[in-house]
Coordinates of C-alpha atoms in Angstrom, one line a residue:
X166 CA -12.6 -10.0 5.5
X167 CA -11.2 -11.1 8.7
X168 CA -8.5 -14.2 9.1
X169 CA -7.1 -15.6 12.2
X170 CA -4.4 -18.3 11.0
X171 CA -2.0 -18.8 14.1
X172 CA -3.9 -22.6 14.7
X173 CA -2.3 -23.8 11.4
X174 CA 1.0 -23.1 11.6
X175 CA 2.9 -26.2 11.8
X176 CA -0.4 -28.0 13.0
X177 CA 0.8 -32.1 12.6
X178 CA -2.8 -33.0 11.0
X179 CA -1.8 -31.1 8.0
X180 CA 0.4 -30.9 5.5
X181 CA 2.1 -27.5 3.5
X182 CA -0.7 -28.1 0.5
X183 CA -3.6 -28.8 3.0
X184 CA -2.6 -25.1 4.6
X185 CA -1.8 -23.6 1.7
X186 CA -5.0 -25.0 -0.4
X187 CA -6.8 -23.2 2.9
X188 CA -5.1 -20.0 2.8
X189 CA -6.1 -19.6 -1.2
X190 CA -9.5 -20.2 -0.3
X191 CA -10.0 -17.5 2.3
X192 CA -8.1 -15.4 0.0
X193 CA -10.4 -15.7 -2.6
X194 CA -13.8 -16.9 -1.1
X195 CA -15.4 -13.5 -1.6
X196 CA -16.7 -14.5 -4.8
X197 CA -18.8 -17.4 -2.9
X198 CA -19.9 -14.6 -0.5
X199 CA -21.2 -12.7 -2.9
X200 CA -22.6 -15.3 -5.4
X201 CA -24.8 -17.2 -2.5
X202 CA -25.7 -13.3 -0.9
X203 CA -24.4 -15.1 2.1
X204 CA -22.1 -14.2 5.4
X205 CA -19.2 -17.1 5.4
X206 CA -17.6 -18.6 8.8
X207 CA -14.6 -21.0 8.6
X208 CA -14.6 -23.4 11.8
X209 CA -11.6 -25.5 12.8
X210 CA -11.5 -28.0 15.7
X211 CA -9.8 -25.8 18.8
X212 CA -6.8 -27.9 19.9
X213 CA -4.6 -30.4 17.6
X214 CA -6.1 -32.8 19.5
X215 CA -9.6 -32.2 18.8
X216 CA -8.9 -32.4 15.2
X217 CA -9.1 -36.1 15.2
X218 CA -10.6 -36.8 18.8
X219 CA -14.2 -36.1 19.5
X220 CA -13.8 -35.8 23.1
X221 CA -14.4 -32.5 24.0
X222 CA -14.0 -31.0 20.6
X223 CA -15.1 -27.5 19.7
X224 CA -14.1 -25.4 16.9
X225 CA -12.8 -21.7 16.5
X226 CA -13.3 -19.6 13.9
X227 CA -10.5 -19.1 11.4
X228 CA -12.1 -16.5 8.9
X229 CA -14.8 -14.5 8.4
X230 CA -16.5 -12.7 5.0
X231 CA -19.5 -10.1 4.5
X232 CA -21.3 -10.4 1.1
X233 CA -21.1 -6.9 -1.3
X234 CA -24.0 -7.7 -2.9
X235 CA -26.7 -8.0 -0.1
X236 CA -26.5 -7.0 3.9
X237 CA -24.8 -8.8 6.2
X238 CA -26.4 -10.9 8.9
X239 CA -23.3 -11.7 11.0
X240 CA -22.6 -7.8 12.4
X241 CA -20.0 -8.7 15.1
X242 CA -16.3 -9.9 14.2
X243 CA -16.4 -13.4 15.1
X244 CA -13.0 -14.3 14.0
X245 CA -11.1 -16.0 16.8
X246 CA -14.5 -16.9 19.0
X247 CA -15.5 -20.2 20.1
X248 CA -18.8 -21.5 18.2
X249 CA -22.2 -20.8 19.7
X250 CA -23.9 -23.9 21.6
X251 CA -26.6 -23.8 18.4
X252 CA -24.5 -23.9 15.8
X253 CA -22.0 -26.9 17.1
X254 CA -23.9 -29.9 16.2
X255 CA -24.5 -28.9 13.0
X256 CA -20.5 -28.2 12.5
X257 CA -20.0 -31.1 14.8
X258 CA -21.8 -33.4 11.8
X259 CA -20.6 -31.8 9.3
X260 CA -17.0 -32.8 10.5
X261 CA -17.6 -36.4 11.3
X262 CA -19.7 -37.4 8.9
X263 CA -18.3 -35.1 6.0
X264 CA -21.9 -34.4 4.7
X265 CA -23.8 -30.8 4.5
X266 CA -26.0 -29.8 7.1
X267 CA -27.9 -27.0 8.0
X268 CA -30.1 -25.4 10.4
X269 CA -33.3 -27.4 9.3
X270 CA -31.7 -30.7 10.0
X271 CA -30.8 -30.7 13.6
X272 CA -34.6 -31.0 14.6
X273 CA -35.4 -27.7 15.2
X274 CA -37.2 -25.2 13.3
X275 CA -35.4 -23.0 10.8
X276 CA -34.7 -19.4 12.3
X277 CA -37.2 -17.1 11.4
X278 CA -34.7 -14.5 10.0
X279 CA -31.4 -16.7 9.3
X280 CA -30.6 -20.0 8.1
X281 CA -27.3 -21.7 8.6
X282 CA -25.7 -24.2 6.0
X283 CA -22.3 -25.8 7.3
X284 CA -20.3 -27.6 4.0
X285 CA -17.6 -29.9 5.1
X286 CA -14.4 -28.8 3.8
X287 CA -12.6 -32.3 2.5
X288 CA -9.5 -33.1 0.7
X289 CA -7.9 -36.8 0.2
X290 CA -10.7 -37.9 2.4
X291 CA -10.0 -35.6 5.1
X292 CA -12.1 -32.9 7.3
X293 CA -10.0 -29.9 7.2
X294 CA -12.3 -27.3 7.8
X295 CA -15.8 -26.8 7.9
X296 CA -17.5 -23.5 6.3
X297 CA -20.5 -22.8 7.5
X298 CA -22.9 -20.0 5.3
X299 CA -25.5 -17.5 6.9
X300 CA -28.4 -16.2 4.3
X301 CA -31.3 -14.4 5.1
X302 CA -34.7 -16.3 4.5
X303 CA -36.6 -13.5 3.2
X304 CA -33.8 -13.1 0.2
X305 CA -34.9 -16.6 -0.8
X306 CA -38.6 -15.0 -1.4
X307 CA -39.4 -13.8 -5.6
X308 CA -35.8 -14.0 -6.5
X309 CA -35.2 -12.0 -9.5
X310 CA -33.3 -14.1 -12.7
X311 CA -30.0 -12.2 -11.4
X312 CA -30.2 -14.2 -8.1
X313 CA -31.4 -17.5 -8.9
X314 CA -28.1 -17.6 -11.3
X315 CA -25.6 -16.1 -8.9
X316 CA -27.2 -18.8 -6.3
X317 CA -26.6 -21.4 -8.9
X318 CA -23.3 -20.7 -9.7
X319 CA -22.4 -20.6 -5.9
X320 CA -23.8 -23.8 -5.6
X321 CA -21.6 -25.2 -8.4
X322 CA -18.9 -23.4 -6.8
X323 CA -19.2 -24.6 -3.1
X324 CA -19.6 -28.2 -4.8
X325 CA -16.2 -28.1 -5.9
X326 CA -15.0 -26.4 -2.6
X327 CA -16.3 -28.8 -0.8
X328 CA -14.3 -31.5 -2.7
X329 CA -10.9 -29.5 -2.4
X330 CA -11.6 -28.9 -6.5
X331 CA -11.8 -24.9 -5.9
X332 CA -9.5 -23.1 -5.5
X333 CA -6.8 -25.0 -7.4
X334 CA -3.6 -23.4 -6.1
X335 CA -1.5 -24.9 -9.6
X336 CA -3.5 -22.1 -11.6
X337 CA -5.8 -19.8 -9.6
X338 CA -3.8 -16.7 -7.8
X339 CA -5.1 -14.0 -5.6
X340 CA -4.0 -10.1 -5.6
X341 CA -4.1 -9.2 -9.2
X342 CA -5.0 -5.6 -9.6
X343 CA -8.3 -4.8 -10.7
X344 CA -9.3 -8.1 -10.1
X345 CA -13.4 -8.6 -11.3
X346 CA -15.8 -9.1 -8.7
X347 CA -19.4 -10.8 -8.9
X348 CA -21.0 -7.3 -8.4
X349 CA -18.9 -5.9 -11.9
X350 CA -20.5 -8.6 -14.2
X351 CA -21.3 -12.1 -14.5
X352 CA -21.2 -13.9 -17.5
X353 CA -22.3 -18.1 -17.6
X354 CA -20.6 -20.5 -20.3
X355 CA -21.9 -23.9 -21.1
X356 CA -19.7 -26.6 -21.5
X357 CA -19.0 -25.3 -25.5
X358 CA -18.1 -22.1 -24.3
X359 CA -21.3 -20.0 -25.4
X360 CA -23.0 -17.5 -22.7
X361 CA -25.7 -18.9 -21.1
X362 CA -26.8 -15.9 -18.9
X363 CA -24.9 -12.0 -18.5
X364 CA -25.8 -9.6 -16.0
X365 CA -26.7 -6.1 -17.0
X366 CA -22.8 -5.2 -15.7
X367 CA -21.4 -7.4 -18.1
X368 CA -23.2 -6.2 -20.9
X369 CA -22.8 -2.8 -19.9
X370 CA -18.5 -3.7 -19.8
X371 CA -18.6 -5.6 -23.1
X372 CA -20.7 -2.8 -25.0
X373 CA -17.7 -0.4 -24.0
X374 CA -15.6 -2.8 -25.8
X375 CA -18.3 -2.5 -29.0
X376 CA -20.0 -5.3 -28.7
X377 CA -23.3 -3.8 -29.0
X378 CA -25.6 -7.0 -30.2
X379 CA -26.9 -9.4 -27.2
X380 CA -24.5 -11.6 -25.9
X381 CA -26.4 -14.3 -24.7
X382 CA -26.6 -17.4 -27.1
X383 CA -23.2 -16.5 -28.5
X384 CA -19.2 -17.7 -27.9
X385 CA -17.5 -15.6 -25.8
X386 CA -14.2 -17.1 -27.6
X387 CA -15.9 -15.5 -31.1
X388 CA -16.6 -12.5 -29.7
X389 CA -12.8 -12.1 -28.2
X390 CA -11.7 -13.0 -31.7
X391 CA -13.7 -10.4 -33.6
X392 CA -12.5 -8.1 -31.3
X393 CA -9.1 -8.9 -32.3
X394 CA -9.5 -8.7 -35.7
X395 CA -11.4 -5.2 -35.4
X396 CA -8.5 -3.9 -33.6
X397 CA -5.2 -5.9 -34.9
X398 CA -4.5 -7.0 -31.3
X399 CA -1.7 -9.3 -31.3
X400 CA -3.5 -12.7 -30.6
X401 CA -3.0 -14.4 -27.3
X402 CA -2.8 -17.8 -27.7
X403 CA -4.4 -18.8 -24.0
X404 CA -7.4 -16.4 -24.6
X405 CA -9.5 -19.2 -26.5
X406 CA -9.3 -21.3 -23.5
X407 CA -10.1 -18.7 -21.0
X408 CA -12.9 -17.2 -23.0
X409 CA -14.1 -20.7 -23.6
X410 CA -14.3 -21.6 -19.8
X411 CA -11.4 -24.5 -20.5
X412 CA -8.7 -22.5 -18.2
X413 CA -9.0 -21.2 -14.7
X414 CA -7.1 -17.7 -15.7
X415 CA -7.4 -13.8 -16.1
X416 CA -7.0 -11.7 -18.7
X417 CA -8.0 -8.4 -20.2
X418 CA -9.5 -7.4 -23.7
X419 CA -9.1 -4.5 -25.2
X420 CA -10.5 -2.4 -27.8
X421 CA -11.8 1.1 -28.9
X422 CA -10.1 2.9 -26.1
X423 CA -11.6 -0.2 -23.5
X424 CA -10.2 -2.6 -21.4
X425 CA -12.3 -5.0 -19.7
X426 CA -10.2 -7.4 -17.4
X427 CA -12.2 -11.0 -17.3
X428 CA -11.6 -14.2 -14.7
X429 CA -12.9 -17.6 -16.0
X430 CA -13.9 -20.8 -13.2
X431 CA -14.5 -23.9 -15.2
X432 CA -17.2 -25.5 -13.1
X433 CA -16.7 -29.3 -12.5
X434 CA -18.9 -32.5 -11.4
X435 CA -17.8 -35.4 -11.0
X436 CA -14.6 -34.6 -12.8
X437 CA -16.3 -33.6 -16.2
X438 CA -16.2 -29.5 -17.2
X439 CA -19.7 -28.5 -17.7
X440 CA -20.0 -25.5 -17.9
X441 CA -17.8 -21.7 -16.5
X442 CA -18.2 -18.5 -14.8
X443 CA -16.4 -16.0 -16.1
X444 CA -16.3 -12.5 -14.3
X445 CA -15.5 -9.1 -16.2
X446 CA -15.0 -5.7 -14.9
X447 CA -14.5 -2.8 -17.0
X448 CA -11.1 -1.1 -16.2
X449 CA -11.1 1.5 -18.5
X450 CA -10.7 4.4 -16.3
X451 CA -8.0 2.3 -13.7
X452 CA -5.7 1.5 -17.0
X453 CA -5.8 5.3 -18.5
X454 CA -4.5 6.1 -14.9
X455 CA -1.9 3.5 -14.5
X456 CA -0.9 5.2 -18.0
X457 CA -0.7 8.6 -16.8
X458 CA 1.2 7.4 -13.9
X459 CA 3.7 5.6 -15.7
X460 CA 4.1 9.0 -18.1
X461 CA 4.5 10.9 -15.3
X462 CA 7.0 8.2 -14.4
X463 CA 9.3 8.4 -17.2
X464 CA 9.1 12.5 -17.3
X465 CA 10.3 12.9 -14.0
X466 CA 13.0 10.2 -14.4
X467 CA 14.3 11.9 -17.7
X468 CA 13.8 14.9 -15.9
X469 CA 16.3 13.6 -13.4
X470 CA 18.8 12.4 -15.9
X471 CA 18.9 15.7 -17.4
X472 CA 19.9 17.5 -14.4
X473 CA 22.7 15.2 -13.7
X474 CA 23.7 15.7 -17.7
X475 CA 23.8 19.6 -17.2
X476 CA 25.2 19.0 -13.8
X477 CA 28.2 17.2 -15.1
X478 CA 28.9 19.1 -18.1
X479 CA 28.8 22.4 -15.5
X480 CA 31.4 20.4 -13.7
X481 CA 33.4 19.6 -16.9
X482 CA 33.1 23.6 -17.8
X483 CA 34.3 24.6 -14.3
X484 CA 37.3 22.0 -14.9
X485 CA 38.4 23.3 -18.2
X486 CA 38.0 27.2 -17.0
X487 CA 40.4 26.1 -13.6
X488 CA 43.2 24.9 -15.8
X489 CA 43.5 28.0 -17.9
X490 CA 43.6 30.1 -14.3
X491 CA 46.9 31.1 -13.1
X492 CA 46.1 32.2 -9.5
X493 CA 45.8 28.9 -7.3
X494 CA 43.7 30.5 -5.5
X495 CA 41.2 30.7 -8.3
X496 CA 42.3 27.4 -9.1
X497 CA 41.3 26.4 -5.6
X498 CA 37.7 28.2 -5.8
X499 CA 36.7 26.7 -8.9
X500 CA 37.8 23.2 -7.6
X501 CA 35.5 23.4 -4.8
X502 CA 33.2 24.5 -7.0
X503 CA 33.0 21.7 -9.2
X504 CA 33.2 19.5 -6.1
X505 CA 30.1 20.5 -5.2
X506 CA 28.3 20.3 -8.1
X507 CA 29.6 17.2 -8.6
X508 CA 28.2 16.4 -5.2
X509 CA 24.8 17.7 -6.9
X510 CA 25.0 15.3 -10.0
X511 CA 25.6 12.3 -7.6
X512 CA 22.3 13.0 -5.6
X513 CA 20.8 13.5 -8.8
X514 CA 21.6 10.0 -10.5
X515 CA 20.5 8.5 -7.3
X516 CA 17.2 9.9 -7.4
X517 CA 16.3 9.2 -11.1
X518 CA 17.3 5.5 -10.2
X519 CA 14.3 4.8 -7.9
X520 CA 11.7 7.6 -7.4
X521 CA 10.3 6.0 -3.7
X522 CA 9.1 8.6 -1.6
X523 CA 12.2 7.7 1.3
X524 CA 15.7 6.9 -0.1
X525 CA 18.4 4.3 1.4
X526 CA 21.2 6.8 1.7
X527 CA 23.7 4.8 3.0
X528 CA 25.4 3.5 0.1
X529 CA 25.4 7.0 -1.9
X530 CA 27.0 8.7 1.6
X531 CA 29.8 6.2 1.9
X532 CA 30.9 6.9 -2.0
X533 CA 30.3 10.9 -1.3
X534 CA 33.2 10.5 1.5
X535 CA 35.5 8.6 -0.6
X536 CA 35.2 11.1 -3.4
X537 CA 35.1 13.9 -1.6
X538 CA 38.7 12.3 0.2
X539 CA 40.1 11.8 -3.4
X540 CA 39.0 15.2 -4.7
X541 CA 40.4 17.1 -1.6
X542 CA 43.8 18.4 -1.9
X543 CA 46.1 16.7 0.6
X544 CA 49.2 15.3 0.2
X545 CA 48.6 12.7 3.2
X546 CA 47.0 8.9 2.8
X547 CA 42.9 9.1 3.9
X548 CA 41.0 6.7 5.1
X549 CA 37.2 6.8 5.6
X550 CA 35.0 4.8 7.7
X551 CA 31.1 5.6 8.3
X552 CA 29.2 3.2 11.2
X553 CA 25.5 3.6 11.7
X554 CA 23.1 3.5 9.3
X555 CA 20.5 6.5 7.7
X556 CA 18.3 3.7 6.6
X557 CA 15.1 6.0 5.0
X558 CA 15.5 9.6 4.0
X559 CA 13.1 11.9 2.6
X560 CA 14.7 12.7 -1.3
X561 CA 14.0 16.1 0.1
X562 CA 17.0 16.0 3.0
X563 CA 19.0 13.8 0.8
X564 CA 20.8 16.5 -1.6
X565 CA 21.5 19.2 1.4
X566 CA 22.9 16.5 3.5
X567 CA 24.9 15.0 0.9
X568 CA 26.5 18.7 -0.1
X569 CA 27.2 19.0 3.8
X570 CA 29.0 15.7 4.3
X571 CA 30.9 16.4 1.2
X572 CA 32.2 20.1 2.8
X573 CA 33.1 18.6 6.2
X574 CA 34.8 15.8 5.1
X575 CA 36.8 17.6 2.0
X576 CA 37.4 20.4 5.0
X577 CA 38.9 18.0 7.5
X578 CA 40.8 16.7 4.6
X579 CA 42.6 20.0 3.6
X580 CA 42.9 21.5 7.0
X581 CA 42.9 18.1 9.2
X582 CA 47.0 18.1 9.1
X583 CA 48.5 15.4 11.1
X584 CA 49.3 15.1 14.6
X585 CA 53.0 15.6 13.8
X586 CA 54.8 15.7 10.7
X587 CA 55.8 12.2 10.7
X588 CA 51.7 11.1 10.1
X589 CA 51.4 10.4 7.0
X590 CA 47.7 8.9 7.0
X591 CA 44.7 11.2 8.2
X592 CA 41.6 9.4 9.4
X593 CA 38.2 10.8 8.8
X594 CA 35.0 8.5 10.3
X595 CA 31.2 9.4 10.7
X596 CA 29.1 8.3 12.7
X597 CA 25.2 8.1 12.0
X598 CA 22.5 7.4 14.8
X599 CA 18.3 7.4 14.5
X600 CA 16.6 8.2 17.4
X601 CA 13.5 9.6 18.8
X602 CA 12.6 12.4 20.9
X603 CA 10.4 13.0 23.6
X604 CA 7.5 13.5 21.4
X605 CA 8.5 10.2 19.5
X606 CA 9.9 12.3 16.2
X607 CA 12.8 10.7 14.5
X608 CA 16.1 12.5 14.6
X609 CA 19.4 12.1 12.9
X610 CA 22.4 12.8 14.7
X611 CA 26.1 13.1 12.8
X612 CA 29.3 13.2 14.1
X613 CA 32.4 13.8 12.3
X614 CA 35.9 13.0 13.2
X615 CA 39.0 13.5 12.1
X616 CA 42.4 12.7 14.0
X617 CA 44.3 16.3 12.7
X618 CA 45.5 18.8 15.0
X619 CA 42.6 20.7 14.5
X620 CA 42.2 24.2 14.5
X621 CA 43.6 26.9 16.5
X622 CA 42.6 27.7 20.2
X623 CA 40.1 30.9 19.2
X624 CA 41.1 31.4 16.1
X625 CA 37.8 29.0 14.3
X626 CA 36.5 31.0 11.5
X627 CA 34.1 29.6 9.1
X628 CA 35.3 30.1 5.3
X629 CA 32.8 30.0 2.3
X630 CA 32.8 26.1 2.2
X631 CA 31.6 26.5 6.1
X632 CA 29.8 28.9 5.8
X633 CA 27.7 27.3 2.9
X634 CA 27.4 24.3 5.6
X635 CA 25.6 26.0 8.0
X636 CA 23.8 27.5 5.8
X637 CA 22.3 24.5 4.6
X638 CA 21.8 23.1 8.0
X639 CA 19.7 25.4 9.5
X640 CA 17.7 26.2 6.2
X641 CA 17.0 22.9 4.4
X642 CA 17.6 20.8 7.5
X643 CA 16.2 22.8 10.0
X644 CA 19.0 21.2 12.5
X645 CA 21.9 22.5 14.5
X646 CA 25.9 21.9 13.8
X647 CA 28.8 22.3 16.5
X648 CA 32.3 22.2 15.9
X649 CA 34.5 20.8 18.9
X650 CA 37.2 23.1 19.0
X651 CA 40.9 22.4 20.8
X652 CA 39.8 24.7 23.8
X653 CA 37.8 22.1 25.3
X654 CA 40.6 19.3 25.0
X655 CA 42.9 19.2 28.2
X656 CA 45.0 23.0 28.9
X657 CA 48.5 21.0 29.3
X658 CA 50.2 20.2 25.7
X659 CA 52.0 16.9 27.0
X660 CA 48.0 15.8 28.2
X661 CA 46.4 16.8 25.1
X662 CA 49.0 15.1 23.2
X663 CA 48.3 11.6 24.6
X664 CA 44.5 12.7 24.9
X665 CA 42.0 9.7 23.1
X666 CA 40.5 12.4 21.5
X667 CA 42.3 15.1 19.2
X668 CA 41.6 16.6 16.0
X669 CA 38.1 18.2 15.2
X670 CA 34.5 16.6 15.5
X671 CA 31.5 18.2 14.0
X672 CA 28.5 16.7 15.5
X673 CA 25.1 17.7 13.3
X674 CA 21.3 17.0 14.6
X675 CA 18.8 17.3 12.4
X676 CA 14.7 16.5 12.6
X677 CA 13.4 13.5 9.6
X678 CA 10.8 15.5 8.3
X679 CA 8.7 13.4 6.1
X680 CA 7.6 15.2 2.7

């Protein structure tokens, strides 16, 4: 189905409830496609003007939809054209004087292949619209009992379309998932609620609920309620009035390992309820899926939240072993230890909160500085600031990234120092930029600076924590890291003193590589 909306935007002819009544009915006017086996056009005049002057007036087509249950007659998307020269009259009346028309009535014999119905489109006494159906005359030849009901349920249907009745935007709603279509069964109430007519695809859906005796002749509402009773279903208190054809609503039965989701239209004339159509469609197979999904769901979450458990209480071992050490160096080892798997259990807890397949990491890096500040040993004031945003991350990229951020900021913490030894507050900021490449792949590009004295002219040698950095950069990130060292800052002391740059800057690149 095809729609081209951009003439009703704030069009002055109509009001918020005039376009919206409009957009349900494209949204949902499938069901008349495939009820009257027709192709459906919706026509509106071309210029605000036209819409209530008939100087000049032609009419463009809004939307467009192909029946499911026969072959389509209109081949070429016509959504946005102007109409034909043949078919304007017959819209042209059907505007003015709000009546139906079709191809039969202009004068001129019936195409021998197609014939053309145009239904004005009317609320408050207003044109809005006019929808015009095209139907193949040889369909209309022996009609089976299948078609001669789906055609006379469209016909009650476009009644009450054509009288702004259907759809009523209070009640009826569009994008519910496994929504029932004409072709997945077709039940007809009278006005007491009992099934006048089912198609073999409703039996078929109600037999896998267990009702195996023939529906026609009996109350859909009593056969819901037995159901309910077989299977001590809590009772819904709205299902009577669906399953009677009172209440334009869907809803799903289920029993015996079934589940059949059904969509009642209370048909209308005159303003009197006589009679429904109720659609079913057996979900079975959709539901048991949505089941496993949500199982596999749950596992992976709890799997998740165990990780970060054993994560933590790793962390809380490596704690209690480092105060029983007496070498600070050991001391130190097993405190870098725990920051990192601390760094782990972070990532983790993240994850298990939201399992998309791209992560917002901007929130979780801006804590893993801070911490990683705190948990550094330094006897100086730090400050962290990040600009830029990661915005998207495969999960993936997220826990080898966060472990690298949290070395290179807990390094420039420990080894930053100060400019001179009256600094008392070390600054450490990151910058994060998305761009593409040539070839239009998105790359991430990290720099981090602190305002330390840096490290000694030719004397940079990676420890284990840096070490463990690139390591993780050129495996799981498959990117490049560079260390600016004080070489390339000016040779004379008294200019690389006042320099705008000192300290060190590790600038990372690394390719988003979606999982």
């Amino acid at each position: 189905m095809a729609v081209f909306t951009d003439p009703l935007h704030e069009h002055p002819h109509l009001s918020k409830a005039d376009v919206d009544w409009l957009h349900a009915l494209v949204g949902d006017w499938q069901l008349l496609s495939d009820l009257a086996f027709s192709d459906l056009v919706l026509w509106f005049p071309h210029s605000q003007e036209a819409f209530v002057e008939a100087a000049g007036r032609s009419f463009v087509a809004l939307a467009q939809a192909r029946p499911s249950t026969t072959q389509t007659l209109v081949h070429r998307d016509v959504v946005g054209d102007r109409i034909r020269a043949d078919l304007k009259p017959m819209v042209e009346r059907a505007w003015v004087s709000q009546v139906e028309t079709n191809s039969s009535d202009q004068g001129q014999p019936s195409p021998a292949r197609m014939r053309v119905q145009a239904i004005p489109l009317i609320r408050d006494q207003r044109t809005l619209a006019v929808m015009t159906l095209h139907f193949s005359i040889s369909a209309l030849r022996a009609p089976s009992q299948v078609d001669l009901v789906y055609r006379r349920c469209a016909a009650d249907v476009l009644s009450m379309v054509g009288q702004g009745r259907w759809p009523d935007t209070a009640v009826e709603f569009s994008g519910y998932g496994g929504a029932p279509r004409v072709g997945d069964g077709l039940l007809r109430l009278d006005a007491e609620g009992m099934i006048d007519f089912a198609s073999p695809n409703a039996i078929s859906a109600l037999l896998r609920l267990g009702v195996a005796d023939s529906v026609e002749g009996r109350s859909l509402a009593g056969i819901g309620a037995e159901l309910q009773r077989a299977t001590g279903a809590p009772v819904d208190e709205s299902h009577p009035l669906m399953l009677s054809g009172r209440k334009a609503m869907r809803a799903e039965l289920e029993a015996h390992g079934a589940a059949v989701t059904l969509r009642s239209i209370p048909l209308y004339a005159d303003g009197i309820r006589f009679g429904a159509v109720v659609l079913c469609r057996d979900v079975t197979e959709l539901r048991r899926r949505d089941k496993q999904l949500m199982s596999k769901d749950a596992t992976i979450r709890e799997i998740h939240h165990r990780v970060k458990n054993n994560l933590q209480t790793v962390s809380a071992l490596l704690r209690m072993q480092s105060r029983r050490m007496d070498s600070e160096e050991g001391r130190e080892g097993l405190s870098r230890a725990m920051r990192r798997v601390e760094t782990i259990a972070m990532v983790h807890d993240s994850l298990s909160k939201g399992l998309d397949q791209s992560v917002d990491v901007d929130e979780l890096m801006r804590r893993q500085m801070r911490l990683a500040a705190e948990m550094a040993q330094s006897e100086r004031s730090v400050v962290t600031e990040i600009t830029g945003s990661f915005g998207q991350l495969p999960p993936d990229m997220v826990t080898p990234l966060a472990l690298v951020i949290t070395e290179l900021v807990a390094n420039a913490v420990e080894h930053g120092g100060g400019r001179d030894d009256g600094q008392q507050k070390l600054v450490v900021s990151m910058r994060v930029e998305r761009h593409a490449d040539a070839a239009g792949r998105q790359r991430l590009e990290i720099s981090i600076d602190d305002d330390g004295v840096g490290f000694p002219p030719g004397q940079f040698t990676p420890g284990l924590g840096l070490q463990i950095v690139q390591m993780l950069v050129q495996g799981e990130l498959s990117g490049t890291i560079h260390w600016d060292s004080p070489d390339e800052l000016p040779a004379n002391p008294a200019a690389a003193r006042t320099a705008k740059r000192t300290g060190t800057r590790v600038l990372l690149r690394a390719p988003i590589l979606q999982s």
